[in-house]
Coordinates of C-alpha atoms in Angstrom, one line a residue:
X1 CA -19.6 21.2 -18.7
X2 CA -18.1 23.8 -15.7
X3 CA -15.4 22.2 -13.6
X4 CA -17.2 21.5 -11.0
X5 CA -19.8 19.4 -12.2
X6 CA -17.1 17.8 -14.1
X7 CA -15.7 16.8 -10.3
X8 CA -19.2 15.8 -9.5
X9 CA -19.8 13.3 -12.3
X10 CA -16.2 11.9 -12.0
X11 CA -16.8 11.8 -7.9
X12 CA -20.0 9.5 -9.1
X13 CA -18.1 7.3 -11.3
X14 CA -15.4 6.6 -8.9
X15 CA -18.0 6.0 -6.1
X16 CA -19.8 3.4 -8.2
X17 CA -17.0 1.9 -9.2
X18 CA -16.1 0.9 -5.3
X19 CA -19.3 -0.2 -5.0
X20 CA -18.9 -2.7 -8.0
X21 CA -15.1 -3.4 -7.3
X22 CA -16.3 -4.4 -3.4
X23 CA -19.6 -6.1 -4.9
X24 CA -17.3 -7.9 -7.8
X25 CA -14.4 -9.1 -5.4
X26 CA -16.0 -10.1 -2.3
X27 CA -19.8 -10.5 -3.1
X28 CA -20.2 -14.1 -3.6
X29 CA -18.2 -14.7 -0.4
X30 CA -20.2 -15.7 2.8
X31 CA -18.7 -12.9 4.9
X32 CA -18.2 -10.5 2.2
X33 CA -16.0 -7.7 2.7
X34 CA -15.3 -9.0 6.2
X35 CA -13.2 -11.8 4.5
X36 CA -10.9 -9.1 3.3
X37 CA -10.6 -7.4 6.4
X38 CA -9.9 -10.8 8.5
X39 CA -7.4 -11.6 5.7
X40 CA -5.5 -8.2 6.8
X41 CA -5.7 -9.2 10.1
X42 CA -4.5 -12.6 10.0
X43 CA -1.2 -12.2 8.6
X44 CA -0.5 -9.7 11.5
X45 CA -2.2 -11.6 14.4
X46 CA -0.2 -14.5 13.6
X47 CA 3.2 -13.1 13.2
X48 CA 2.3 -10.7 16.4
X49 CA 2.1 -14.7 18.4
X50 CA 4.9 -16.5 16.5
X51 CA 7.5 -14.3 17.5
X52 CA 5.9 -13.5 21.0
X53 CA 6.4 -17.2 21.3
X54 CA 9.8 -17.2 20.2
X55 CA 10.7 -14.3 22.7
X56 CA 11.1 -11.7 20.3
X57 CA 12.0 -8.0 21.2
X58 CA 11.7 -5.6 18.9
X59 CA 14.4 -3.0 18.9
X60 CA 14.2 0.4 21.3
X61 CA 11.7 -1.3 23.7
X62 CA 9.0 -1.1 20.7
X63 CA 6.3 -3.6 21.3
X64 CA 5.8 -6.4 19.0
X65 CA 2.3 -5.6 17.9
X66 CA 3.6 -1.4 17.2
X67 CA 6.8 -3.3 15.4
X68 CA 4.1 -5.5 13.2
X69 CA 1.4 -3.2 12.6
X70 CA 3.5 0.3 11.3
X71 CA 5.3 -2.4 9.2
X72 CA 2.7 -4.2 7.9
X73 CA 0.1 -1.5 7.0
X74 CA 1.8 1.1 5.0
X75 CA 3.8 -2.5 3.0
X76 CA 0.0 -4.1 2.0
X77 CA -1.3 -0.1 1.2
X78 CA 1.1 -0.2 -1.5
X79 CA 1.7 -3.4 -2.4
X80 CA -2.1 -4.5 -2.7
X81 CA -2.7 -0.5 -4.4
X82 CA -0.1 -1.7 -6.8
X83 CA -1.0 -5.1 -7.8
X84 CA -5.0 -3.5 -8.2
X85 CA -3.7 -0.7 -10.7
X86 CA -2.1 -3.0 -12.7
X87 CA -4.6 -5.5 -13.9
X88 CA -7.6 -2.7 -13.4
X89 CA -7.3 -2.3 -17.2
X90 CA -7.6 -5.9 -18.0
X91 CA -10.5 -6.9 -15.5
X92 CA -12.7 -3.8 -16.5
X93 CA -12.6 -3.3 -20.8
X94 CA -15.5 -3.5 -20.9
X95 CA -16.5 -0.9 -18.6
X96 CA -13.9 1.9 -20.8
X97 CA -16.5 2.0 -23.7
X98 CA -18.6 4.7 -21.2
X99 CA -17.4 7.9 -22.0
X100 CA -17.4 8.9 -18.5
X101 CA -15.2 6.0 -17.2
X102 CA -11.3 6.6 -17.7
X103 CA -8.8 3.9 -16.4
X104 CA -7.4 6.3 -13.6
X105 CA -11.2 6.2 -12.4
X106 CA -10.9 2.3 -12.0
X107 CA -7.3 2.5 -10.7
X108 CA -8.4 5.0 -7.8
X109 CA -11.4 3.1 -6.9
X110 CA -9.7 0.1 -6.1
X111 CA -7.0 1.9 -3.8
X112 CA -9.5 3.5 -2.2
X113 CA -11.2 0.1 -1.2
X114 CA -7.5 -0.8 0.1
X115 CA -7.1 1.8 1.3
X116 CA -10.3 1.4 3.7
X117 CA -9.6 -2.2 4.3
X118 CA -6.5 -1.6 5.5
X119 CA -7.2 1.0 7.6
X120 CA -10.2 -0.9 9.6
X121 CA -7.8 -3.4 9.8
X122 CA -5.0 -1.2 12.0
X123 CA -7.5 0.1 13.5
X124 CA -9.0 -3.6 14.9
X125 CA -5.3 -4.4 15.3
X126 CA -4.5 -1.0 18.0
X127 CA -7.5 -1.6 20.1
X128 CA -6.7 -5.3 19.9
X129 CA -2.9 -4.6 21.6
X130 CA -4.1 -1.9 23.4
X131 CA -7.3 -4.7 25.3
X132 CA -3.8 -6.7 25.6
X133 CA -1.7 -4.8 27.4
X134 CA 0.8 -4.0 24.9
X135 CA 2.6 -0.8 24.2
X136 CA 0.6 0.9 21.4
X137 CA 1.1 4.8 22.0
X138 CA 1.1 6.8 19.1
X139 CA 2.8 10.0 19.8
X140 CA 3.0 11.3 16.0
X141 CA -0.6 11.6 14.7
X142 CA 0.7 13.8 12.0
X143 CA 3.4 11.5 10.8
X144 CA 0.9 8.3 11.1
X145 CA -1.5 9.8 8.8
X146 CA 0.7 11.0 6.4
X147 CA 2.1 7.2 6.2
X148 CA -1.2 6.2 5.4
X149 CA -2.3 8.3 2.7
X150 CA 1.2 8.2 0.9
X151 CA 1.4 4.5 1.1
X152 CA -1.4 3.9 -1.2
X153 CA -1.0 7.0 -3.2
X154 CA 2.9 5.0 -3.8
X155 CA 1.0 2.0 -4.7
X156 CA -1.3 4.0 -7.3
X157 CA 1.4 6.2 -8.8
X158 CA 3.8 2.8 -9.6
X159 CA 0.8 1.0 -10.3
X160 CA -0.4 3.4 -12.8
X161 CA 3.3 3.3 -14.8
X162 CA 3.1 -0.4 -14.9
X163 CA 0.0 -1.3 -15.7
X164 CA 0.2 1.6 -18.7
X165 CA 3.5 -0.2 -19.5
X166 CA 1.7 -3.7 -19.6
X167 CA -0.7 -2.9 -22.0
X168 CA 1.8 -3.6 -23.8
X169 CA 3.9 -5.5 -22.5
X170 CA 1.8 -8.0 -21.1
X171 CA 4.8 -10.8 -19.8
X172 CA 5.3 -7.8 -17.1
X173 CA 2.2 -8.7 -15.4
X174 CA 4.4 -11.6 -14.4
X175 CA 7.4 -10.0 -13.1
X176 CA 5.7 -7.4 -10.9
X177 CA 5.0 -10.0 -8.4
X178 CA 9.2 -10.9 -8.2
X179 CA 9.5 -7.0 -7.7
X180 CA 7.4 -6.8 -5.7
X181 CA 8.6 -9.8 -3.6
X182 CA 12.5 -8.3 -3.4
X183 CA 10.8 -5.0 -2.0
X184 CA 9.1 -6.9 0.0
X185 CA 12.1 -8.5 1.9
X186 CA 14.3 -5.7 1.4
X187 CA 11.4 -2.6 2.9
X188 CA 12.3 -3.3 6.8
X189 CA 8.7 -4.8 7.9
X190 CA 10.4 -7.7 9.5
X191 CA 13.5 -6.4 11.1
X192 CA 15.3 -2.7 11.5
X193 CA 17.6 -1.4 9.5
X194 CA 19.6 0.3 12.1
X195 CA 20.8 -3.0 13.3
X196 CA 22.4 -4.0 10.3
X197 CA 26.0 -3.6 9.0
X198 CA 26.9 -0.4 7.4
X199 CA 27.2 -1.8 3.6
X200 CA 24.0 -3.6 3.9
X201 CA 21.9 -0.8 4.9
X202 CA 22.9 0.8 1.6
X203 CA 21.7 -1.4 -0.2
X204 CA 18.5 -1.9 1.9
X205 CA 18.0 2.0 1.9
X206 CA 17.8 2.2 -2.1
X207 CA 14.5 0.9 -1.1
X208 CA 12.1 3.8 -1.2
X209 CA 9.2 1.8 1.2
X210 CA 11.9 1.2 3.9
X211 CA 12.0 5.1 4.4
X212 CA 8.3 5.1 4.8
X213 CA 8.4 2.0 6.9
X214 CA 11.1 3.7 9.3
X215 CA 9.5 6.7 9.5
X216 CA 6.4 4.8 10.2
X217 CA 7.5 3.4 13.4
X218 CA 9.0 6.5 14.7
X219 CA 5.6 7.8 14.5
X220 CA 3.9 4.4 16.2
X221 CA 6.2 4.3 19.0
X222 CA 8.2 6.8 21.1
X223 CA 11.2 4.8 22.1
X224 CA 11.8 4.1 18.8
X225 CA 14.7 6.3 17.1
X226 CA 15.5 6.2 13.1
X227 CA 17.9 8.2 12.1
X228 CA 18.4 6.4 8.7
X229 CA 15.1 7.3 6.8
X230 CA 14.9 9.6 4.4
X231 CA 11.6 11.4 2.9
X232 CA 12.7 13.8 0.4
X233 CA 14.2 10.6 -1.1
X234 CA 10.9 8.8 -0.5
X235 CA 8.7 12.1 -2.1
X236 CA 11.4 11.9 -5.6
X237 CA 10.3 8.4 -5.9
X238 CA 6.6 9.3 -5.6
X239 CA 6.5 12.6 -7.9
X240 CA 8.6 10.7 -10.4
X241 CA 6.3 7.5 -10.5
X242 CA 3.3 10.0 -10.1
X243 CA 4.0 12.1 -13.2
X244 CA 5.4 9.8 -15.8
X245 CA 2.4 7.4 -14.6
X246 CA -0.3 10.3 -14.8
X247 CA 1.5 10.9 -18.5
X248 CA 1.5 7.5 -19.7
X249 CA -2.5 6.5 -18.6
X250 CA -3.5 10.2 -20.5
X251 CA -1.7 8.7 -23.4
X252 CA -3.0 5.7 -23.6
X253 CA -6.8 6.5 -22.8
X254 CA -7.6 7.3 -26.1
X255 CA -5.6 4.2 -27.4
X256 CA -7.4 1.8 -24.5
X257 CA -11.4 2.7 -25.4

């Protein structure tokens, strides 16, 4: 078999695959995939009137739906991409006995249907703020888009060490979601680093999402200025999580079928 056609029967198994995974997940749900997008959506939505209640203002005259949304949808990329890699191995045995399936297939399918989710769900969110009146400008198209694809790809290059690592070790299926919790309160989707005491924005910073996060918002807003981000140390976490990951599913995919 030639390369390419290789790429082509791959490209068909993954595409199936997101057709099952969306079919699997949300099929026997009245609204379907819709459910998943209004999930998305609610989480923002209601944050975005809580704190306009409460008088929030986000810092450098960002608007509270820019502050939410560059927050929010690069965290749930990764965090949802991450949680999907994992137990891909466990929910779909069955379907590594075909030759042609691998367990990287099933983990790319489902970031891919996150990935898609999520984004329908920023994009309901933008014209949403923007029908309000609120100040959604996006001056960084560049930097926007590449939060968006590296978010996931985070998601699937963590996802793929750990859920390698719990084939065996199964008890970590358990404390992924207390990892992914501290991240969670530590990665900046709630409140700005920059306003924070010197010492704690150390530790905060040893976060690699809170980079992404930051850089996020500089890209979403104009008057907002991060000087405390970091991508090269953002990119080490990736290509480190990437490779050993990518190592560890190639050894265990003879092992799994």
């Amino acid at each position: 078999m030639s390369a390419s056609s290789g790429i082509v029967v791959q490209g068909r198994v993954i595409y199936a695959l997101i057709l099952r995974e969306v079919h699997t997940i949300y099929g026997n749900t009245t609204l379907g995939y819709l459910w998943a997008i209004f999930q998305c959506l609610f989480g923002i939505l209601f944050l975005w009137g809580l704190r306009t209640v409460m008088g929030f203002h986000p810092p450098h005259g960002m608007s509270v739906v820019a502050f939410l949304l560059s927050g929010f949808l690069p965290w749930y990329m990764f965090s949802h991409t991450l949680m999907k890699c994992i137990t891909a191995i466990g929910a779909n045995n069955a379907l590594l006995t075909f030759p042609q399936v691998t367990s990287l297939d099933l983990m790319i399918s489902r970031m891919i249907v996150v990935w898609v989710t999520q984004i329908i769900s920023g994009i309901i969110v933008i014209v949403f703020g923007i029908v309000t009146h609120q100040n959604v400008i996006i001056t960084n198209f560049g930097g926007l888009l590449l939060t968006i694809i590296f978010a996931p790809l985070f998601g699937l290059a963590l996802g793929t060490t750990l859920g390698a690592l719990a084939f065996y070790w199964r008890a970590l299926t358990y404390i992924v979601p207390i990892f992914i919790r501290i991240m969670f309160i530590t990665s900046g989707v709630f409140f700005s680093v920059s306003h924070l005491p010197g010492n704690i924005q150390k530790i905060l910073l040893l976060n690699p999402m809170l980079h992404l996060i930051e850089f996020s918002r500089s890209s979403m807003s104009p008057p907002y200025v991060s000087v405390k981000y970091d991508l090269f140390y953002f990119f080490c976490w990736f290509i480190i999580c990437m490779v050993f990951g990518l190592l560890l599913e190639r050894y265990l995919r003879g092992r799994i079928k």
